[in-house]
Short mmCIF file of C-alpha atoms in Angstrom, two decimals:
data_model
loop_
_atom_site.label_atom_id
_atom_site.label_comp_id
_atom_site.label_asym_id
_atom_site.label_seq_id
_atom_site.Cartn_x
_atom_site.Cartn_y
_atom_site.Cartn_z
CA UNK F 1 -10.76 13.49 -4.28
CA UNK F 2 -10.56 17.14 -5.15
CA UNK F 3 -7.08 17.01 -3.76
CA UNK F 4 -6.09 14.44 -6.73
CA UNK F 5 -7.53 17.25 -9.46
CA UNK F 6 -5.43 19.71 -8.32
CA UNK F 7 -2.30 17.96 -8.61
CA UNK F 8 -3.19 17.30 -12.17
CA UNK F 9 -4.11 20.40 -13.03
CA UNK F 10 -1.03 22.23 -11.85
CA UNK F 11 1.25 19.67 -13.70
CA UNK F 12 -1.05 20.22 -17.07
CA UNK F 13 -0.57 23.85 -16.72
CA UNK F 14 2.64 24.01 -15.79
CA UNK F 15 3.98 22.16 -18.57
CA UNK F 16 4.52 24.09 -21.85
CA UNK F 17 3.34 22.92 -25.40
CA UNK F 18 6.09 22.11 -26.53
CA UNK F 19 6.82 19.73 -23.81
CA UNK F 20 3.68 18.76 -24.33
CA UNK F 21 3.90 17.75 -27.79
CA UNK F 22 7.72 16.05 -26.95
CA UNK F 23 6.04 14.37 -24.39
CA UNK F 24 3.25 12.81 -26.90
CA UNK F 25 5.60 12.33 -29.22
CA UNK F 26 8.20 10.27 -26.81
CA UNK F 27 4.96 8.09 -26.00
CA UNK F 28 4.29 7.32 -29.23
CA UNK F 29 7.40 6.65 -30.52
CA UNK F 30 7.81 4.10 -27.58
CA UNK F 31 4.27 2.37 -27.08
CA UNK F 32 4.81 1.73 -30.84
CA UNK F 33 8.38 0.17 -31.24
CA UNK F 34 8.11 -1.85 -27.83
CA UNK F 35 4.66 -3.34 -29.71
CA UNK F 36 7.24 -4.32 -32.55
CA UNK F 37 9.77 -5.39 -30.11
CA UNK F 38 7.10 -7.56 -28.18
CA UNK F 39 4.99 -9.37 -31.74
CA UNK F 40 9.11 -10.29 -32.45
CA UNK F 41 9.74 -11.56 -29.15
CA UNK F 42 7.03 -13.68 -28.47
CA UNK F 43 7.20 -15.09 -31.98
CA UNK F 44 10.66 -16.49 -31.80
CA UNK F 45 10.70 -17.26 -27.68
CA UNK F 46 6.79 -18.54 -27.82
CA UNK F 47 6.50 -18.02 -23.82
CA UNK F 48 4.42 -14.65 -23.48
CA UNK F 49 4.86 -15.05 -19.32
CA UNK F 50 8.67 -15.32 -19.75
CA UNK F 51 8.80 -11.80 -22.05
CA UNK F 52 6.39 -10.16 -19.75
CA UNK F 53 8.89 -10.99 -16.60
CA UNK F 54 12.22 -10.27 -18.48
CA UNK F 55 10.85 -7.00 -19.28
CA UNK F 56 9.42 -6.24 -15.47
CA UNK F 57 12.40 -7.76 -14.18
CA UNK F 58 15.09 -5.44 -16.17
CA UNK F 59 12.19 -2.14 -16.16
CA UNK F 60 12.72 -2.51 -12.03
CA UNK F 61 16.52 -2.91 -12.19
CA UNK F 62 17.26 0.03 -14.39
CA UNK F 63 15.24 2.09 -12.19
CA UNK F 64 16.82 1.05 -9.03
CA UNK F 65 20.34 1.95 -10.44
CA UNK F 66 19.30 5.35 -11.57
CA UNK F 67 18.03 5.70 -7.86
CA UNK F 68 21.01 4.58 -6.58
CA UNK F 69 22.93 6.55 -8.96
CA UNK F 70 20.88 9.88 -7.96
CA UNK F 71 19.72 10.20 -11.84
CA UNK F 72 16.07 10.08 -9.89
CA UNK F 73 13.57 10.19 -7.16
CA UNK F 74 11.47 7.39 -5.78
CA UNK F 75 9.27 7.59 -2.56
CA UNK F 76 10.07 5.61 0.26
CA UNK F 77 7.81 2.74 1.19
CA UNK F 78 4.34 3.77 2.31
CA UNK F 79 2.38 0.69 3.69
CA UNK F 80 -0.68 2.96 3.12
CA UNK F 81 -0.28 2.86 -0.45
CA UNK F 82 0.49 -0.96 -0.91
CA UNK F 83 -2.92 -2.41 -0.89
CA UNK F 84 -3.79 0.26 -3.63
CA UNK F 85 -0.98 0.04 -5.66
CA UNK F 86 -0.93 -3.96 -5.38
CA UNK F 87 -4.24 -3.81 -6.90
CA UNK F 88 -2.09 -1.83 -10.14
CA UNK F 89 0.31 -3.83 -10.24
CA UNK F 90 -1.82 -6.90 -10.85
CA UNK F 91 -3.67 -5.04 -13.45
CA UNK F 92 -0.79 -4.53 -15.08
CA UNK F 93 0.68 -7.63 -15.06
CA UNK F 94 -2.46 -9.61 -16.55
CA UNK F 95 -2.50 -6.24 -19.10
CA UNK F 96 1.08 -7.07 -20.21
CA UNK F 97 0.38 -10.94 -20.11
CA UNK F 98 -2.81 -10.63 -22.34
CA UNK F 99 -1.27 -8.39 -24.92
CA UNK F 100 1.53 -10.52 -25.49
CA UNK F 101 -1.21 -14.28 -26.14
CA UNK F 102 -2.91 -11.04 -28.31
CA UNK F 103 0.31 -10.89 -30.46
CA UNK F 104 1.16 -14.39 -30.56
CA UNK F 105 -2.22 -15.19 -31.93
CA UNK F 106 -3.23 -11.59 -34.08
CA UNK F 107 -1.30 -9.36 -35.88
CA UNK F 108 -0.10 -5.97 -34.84
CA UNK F 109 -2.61 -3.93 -37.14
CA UNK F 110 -5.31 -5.21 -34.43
CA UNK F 111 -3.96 -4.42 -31.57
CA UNK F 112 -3.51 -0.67 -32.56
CA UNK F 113 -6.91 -0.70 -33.83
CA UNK F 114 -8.38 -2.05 -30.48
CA UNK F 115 -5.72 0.11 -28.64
CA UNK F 116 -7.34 3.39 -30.08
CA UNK F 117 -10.68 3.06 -28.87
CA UNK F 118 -9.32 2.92 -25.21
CA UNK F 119 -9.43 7.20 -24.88
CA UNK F 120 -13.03 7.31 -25.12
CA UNK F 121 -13.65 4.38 -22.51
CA UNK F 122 -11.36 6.53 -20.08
CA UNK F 123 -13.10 9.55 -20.90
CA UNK F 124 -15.72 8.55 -19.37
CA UNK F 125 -14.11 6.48 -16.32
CA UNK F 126 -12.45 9.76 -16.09
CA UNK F 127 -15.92 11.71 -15.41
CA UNK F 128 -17.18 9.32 -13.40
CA UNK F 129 -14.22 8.45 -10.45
CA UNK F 130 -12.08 11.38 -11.34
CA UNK F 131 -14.50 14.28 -11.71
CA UNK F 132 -12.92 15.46 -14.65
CA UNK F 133 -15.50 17.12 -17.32
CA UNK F 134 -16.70 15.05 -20.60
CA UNK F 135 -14.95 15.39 -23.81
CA UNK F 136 -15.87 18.05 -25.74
CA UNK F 137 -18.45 17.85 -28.97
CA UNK F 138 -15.58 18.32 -31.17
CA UNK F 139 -13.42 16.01 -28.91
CA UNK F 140 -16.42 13.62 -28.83
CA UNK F 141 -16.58 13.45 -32.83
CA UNK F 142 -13.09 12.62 -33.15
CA UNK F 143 -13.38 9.23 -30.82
CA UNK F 144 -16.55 8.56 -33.07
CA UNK F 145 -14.50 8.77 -36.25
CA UNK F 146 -11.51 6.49 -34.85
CA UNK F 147 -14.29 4.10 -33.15
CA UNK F 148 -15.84 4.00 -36.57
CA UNK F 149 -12.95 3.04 -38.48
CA UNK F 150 -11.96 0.71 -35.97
CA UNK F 151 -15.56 -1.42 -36.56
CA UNK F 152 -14.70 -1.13 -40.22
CA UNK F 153 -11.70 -2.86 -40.16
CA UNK F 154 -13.62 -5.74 -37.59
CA UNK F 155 -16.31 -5.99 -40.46
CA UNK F 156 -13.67 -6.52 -42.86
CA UNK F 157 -11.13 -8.48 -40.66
CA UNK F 158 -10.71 -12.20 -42.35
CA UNK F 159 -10.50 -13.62 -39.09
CA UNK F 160 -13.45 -12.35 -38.34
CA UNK F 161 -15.31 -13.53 -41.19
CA UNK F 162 -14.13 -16.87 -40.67
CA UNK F 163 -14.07 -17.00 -36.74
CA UNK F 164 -16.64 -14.06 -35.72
CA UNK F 165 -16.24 -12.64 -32.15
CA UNK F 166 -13.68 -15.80 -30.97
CA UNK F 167 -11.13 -14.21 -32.88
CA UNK F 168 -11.15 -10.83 -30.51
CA UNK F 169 -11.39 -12.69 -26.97
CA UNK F 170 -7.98 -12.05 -26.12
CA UNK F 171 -8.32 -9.00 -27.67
CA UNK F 172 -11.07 -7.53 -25.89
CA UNK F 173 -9.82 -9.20 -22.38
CA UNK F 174 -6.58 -7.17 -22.74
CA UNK F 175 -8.39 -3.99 -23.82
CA UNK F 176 -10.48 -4.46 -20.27
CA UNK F 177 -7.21 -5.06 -18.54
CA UNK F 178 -5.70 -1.34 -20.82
CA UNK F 179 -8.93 0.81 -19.92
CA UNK F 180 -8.71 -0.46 -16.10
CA UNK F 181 -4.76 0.40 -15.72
CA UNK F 182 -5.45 3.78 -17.56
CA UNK F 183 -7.92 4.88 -15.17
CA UNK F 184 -6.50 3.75 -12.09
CA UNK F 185 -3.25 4.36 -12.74
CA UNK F 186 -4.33 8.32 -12.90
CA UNK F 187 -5.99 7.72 -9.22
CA UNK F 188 -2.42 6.50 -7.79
CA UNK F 189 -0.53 9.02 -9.22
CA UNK F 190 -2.94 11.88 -8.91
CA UNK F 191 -4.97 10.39 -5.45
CA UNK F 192 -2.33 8.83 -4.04
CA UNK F 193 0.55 10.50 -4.96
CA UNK F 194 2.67 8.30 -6.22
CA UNK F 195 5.63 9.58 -8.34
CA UNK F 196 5.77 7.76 -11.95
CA UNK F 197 9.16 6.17 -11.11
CA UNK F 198 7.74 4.84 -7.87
CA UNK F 199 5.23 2.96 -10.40
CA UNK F 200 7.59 1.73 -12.31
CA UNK F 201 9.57 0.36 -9.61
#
């Protein structure tokens, strides 16, 4: 509601660039090394459901000591927000789940090919359940660029010269999986009010 686009708005505006850009940066520099971390782990341990609960398992713990430590702030329980947030948490699960069979069975190049085109599916999820405006023409071009180069390197992929489209399923089921968390993550957060750590948890 319009309730959810203020909160966003005030924590855009209040946040300086270079917080910003430290903020980006942080993201990147994680997103990227755990991708590392995971193509590593599930090629030695082979059990993509066993990762993906290690990692939720010790993700929950560390935040519960820094709670109980004081380091941060997570909201009490809220049965109101349970069915929603169930409905995440899910997501995110058969997310994590899928892009670990995605490394076990493709190589990392592919996976941050696919990953990129995600922005300009939640651009316009974003317009349509968020009420946020469109992507600008110049904002527009740039997704065009990185969606072209990303169906250049499909057209000259060798496993998809030899397999075709069979060689993206798992792929394009964890891309569904990204694009769905993205966008309805932002609701929870922004809609519903629930604090990032509260997520995590």
């Amino acid at each position: 509601g319009g309730g959810g686009r203020d909160v966003q708005v005030v924590q855009l505006d209040t946040m300086k660039p270079s917080s910003t850009v430290m903020a980006v940066g942080l993201y990147c520099a994680c997103s990227s090394s755990m991708l590392i971390v995971n193509k590593l782990a599930v090629a030695h341990i082979r059990a993509p459901a066993f990762v993906t609960f290690a990692q939720f398992a010790a993700t929950a713990l560390a935040v519960k000591v820094a709670h109980m430590a004081n380091f941060i702030e997570v909201d009490s329980f809220d049965s109101r927000k349970l069915m929603h947030f169930s409905i995440y948490v899910f997501g995110f699960a058969a997310g994590t789940w899928t892009n670990m069979r995605v490394l076990m069975t493709t190589n990392v190049e592919t996976v941050i090919v696919f990953r990129t085109i995600a922005p300009l599916a939640v651009a316009v999820f974003d317009y349509v359940f968020h009420g946020r405006d469109l992507p600008s023409l110049r904002s527009c071009l740039a997704m065009g660029i990185i969606v072209a180069g990303a169906l250049s390197y499909v057209l000259n992929d060798k496993s998809f010269a030899v397999s075709g489209l069979r060689a993206y399923v798992w792929v394009v089921v964890w891309l569904c999986f990204l694009i769905f968390n993205l966008t309805y993550g932002k609701y929870l957060v922004s809609g519903l009010g629930v604090s990032s750590w509260t997520a995590v948890q």
